[in-house]
JSON list of C-alpha atoms in Angstrom, two decimals:
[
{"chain": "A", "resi": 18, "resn": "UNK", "atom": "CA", "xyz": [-57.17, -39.54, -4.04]},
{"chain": "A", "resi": 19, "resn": "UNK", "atom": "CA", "xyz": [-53.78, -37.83, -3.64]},
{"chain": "A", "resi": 20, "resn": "UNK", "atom": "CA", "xyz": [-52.53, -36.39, -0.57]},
{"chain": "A", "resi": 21, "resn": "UNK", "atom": "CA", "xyz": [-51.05, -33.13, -0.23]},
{"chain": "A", "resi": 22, "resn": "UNK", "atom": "CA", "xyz": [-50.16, -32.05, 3.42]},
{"chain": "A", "resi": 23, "resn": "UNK", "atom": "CA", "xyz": [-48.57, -29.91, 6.11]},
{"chain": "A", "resi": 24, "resn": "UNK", "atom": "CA", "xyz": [-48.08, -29.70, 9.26]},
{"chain": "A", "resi": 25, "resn": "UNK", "atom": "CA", "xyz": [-46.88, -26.86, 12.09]},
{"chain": "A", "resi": 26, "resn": "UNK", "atom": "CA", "xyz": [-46.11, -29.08, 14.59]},
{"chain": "A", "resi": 27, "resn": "UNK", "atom": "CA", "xyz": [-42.57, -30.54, 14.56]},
{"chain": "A", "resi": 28, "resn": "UNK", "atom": "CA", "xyz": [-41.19, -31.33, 18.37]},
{"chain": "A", "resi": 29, "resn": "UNK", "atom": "CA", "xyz": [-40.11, -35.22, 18.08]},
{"chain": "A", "resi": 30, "resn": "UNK", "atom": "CA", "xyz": [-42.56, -36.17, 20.97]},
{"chain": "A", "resi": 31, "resn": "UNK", "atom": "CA", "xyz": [-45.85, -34.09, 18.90]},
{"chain": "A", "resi": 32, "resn": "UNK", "atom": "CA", "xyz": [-44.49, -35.86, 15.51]},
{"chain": "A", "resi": 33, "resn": "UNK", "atom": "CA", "xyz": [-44.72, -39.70, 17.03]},
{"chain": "A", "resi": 34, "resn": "UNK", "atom": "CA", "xyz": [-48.48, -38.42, 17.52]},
{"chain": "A", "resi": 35, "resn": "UNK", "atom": "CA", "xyz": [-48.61, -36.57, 14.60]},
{"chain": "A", "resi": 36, "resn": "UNK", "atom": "CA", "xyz": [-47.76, -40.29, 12.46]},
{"chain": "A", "resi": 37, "resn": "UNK", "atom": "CA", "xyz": [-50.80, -41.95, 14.39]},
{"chain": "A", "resi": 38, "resn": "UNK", "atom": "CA", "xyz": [-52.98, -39.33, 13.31]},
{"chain": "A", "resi": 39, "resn": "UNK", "atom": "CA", "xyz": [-51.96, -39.18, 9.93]},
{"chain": "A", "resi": 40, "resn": "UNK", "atom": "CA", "xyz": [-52.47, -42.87, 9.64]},
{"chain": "A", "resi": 41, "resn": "UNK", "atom": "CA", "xyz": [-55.56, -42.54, 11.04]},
{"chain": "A", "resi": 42, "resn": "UNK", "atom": "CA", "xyz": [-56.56, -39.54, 7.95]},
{"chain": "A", "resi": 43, "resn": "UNK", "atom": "CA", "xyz": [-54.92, -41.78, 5.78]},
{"chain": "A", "resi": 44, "resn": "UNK", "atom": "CA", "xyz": [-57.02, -44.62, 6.59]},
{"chain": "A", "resi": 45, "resn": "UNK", "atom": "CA", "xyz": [-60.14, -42.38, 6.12]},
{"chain": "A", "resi": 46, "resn": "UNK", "atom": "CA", "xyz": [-58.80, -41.09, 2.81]},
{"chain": "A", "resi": 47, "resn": "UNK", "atom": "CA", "xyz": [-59.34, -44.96, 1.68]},
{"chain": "A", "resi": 48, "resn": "UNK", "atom": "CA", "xyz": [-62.82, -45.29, 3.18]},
{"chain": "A", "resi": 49, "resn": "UNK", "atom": "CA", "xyz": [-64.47, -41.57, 1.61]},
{"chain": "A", "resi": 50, "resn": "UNK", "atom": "CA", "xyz": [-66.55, -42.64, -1.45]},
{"chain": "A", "resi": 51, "resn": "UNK", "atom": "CA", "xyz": [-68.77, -40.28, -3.19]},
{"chain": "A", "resi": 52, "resn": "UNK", "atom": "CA", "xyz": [-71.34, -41.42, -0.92]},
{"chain": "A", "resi": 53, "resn": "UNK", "atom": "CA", "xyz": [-69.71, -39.79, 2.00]},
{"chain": "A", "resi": 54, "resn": "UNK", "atom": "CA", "xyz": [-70.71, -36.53, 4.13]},
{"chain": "A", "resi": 55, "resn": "UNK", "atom": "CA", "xyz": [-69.27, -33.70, 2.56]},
{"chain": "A", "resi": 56, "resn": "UNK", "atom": "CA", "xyz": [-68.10, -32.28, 5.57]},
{"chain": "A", "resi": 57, "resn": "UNK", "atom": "CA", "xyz": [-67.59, -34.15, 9.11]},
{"chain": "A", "resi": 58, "resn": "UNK", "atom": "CA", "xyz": [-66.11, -34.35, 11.82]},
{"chain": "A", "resi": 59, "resn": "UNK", "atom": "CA", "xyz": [-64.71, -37.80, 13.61]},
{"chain": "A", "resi": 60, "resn": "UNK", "atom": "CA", "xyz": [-62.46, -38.12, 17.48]},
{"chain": "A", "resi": 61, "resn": "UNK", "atom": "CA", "xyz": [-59.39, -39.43, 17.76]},
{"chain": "A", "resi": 62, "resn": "UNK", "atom": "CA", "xyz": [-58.70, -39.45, 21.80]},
{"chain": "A", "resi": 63, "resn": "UNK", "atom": "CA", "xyz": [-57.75, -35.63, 21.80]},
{"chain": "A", "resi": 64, "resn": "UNK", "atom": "CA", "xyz": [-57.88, -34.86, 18.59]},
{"chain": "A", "resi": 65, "resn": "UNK", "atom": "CA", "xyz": [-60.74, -34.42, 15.97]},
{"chain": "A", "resi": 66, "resn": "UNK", "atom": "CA", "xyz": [-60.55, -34.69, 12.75]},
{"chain": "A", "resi": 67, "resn": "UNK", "atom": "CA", "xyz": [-62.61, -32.60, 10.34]},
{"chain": "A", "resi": 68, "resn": "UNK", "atom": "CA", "xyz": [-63.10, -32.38, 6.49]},
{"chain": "A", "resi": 69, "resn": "UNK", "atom": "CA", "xyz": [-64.70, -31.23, 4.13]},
{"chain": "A", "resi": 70, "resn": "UNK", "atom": "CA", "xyz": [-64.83, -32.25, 0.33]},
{"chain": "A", "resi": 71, "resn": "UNK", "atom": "CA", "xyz": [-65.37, -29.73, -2.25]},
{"chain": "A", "resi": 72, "resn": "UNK", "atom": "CA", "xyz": [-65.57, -30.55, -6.17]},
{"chain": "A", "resi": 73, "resn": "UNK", "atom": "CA", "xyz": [-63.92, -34.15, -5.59]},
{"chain": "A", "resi": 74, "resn": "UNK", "atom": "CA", "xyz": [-61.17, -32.96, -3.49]},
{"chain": "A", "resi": 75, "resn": "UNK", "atom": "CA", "xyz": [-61.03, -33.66, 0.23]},
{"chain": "A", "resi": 76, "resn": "UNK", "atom": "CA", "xyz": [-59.48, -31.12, 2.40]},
{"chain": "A", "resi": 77, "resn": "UNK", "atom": "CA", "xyz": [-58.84, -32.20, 6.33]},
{"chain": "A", "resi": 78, "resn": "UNK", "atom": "CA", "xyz": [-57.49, -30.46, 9.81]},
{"chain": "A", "resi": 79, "resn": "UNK", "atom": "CA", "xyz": [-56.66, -32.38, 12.83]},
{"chain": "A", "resi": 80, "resn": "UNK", "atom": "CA", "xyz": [-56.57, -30.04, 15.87]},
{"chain": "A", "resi": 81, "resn": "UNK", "atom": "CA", "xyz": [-57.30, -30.85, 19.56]},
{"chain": "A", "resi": 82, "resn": "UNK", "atom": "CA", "xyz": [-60.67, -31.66, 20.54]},
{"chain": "A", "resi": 83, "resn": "UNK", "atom": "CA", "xyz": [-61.04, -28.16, 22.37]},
{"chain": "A", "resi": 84, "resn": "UNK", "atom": "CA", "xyz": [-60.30, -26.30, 18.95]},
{"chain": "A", "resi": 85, "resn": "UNK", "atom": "CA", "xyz": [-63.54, -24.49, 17.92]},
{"chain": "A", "resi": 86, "resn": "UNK", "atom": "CA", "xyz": [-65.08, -26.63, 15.19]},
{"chain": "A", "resi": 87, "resn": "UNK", "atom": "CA", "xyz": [-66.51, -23.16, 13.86]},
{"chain": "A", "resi": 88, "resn": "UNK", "atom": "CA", "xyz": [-62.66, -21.88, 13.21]},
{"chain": "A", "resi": 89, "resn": "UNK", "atom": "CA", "xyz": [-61.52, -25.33, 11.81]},
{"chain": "A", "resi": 90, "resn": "UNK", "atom": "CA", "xyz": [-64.15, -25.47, 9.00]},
{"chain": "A", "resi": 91, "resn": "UNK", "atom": "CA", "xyz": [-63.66, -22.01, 8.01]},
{"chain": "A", "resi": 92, "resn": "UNK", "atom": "CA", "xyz": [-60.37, -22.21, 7.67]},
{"chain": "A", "resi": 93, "resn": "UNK", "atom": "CA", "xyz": [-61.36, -25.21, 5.54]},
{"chain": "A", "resi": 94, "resn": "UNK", "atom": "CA", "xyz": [-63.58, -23.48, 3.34]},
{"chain": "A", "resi": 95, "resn": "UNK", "atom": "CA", "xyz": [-60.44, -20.50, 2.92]},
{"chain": "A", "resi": 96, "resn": "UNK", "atom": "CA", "xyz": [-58.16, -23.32, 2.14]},
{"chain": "A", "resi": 97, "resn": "UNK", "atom": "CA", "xyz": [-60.37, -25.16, -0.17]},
{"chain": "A", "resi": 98, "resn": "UNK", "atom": "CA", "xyz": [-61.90, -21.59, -2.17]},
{"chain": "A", "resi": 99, "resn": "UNK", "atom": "CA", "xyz": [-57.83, -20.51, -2.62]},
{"chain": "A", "resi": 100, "resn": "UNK", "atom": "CA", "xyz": [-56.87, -24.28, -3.99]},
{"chain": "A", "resi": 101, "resn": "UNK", "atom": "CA", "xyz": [-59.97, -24.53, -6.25]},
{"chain": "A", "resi": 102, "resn": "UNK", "atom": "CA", "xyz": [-59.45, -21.12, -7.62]},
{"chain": "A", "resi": 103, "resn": "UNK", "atom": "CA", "xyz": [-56.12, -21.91, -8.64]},
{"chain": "A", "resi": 104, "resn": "UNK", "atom": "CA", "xyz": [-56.10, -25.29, -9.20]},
{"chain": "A", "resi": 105, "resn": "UNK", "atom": "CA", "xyz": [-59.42, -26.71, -10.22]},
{"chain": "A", "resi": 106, "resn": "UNK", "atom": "CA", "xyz": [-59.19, -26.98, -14.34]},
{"chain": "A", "resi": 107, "resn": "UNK", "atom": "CA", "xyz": [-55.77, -29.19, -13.55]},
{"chain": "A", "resi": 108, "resn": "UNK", "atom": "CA", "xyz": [-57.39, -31.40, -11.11]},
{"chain": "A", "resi": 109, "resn": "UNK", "atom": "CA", "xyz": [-58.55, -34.24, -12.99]},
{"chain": "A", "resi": 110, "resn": "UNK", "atom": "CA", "xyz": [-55.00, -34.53, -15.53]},
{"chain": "A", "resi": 111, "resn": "UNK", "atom": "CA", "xyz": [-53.33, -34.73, -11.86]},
{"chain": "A", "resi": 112, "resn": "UNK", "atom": "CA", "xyz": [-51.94, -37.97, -11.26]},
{"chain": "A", "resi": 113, "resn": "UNK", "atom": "CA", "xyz": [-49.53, -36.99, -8.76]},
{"chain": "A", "resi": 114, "resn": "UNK", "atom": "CA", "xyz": [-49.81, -34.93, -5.48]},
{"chain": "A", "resi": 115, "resn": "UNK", "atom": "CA", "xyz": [-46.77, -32.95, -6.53]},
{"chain": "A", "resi": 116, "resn": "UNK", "atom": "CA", "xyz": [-48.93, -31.38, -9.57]},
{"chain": "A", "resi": 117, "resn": "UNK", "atom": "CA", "xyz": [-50.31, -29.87, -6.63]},
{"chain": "A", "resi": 118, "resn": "UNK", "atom": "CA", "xyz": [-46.69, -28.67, -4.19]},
{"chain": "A", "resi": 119, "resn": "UNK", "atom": "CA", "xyz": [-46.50, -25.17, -4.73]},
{"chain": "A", "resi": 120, "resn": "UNK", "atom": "CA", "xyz": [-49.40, -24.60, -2.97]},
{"chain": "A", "resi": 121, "resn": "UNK", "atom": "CA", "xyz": [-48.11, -26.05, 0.01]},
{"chain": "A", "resi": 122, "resn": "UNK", "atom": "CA", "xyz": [-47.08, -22.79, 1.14]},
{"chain": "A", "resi": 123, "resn": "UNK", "atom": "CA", "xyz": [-50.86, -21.81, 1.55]},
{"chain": "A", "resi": 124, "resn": "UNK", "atom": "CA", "xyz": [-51.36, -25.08, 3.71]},
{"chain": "A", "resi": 125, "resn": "UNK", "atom": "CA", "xyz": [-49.03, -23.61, 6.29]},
{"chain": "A", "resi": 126, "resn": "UNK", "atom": "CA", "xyz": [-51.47, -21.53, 8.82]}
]
């Protein structure tokens, strides 16, 4: 798949922990098959990971583990409902992530 991402957290000490997370998505992004739960949830020391993959597309949050997992999938479900509105009849001609970059501004919470 293609990643498209934000983040709201940019202090240098929260970014160095940011990378290892990302990594860590990134290395799930590479192990999701169409097999896979369409939504879960996996730890990371303080963190959790959720997703949840709609129509093909794979939408993720990492928040600390004491983040309601209630709030994180719905805003999942907002964030995937506004992208596939807009974007879905474009997704499979997509071949980059940038196809994808104005809607980065609806990734920011």
């Amino acid at each position: 798949g293609l990643p498209l991402s934000a983040s709201i957290d940019s202090t240098h000490e929260r970014e160095q922990d940011l990378q290892r997370y990302q990594n860590q998505a990134k290395q799930l992004f590479r192990k999701l098959s169409p097999n896979s739960p369409s939504r879960c949830t996996l730890e990371s020391g303080p963190m959790l990971i959720h997703y949840q993959i709609e129509q093909g597309v794979c939408f993720l949050i990492i928040c600390h583990g004491n983040f309601p997992k209630k709030l994180a999938f719905g805003y999942l479900s907002e964030l995937s409902q506004s992208f596939l509105q807009q974007y879905s009849g474009r997704i499979e001609q997509a071949s980059r992530p940038y196809s994808f970059i104005e809607f980065g501004e609806a990734v920011e919470l």
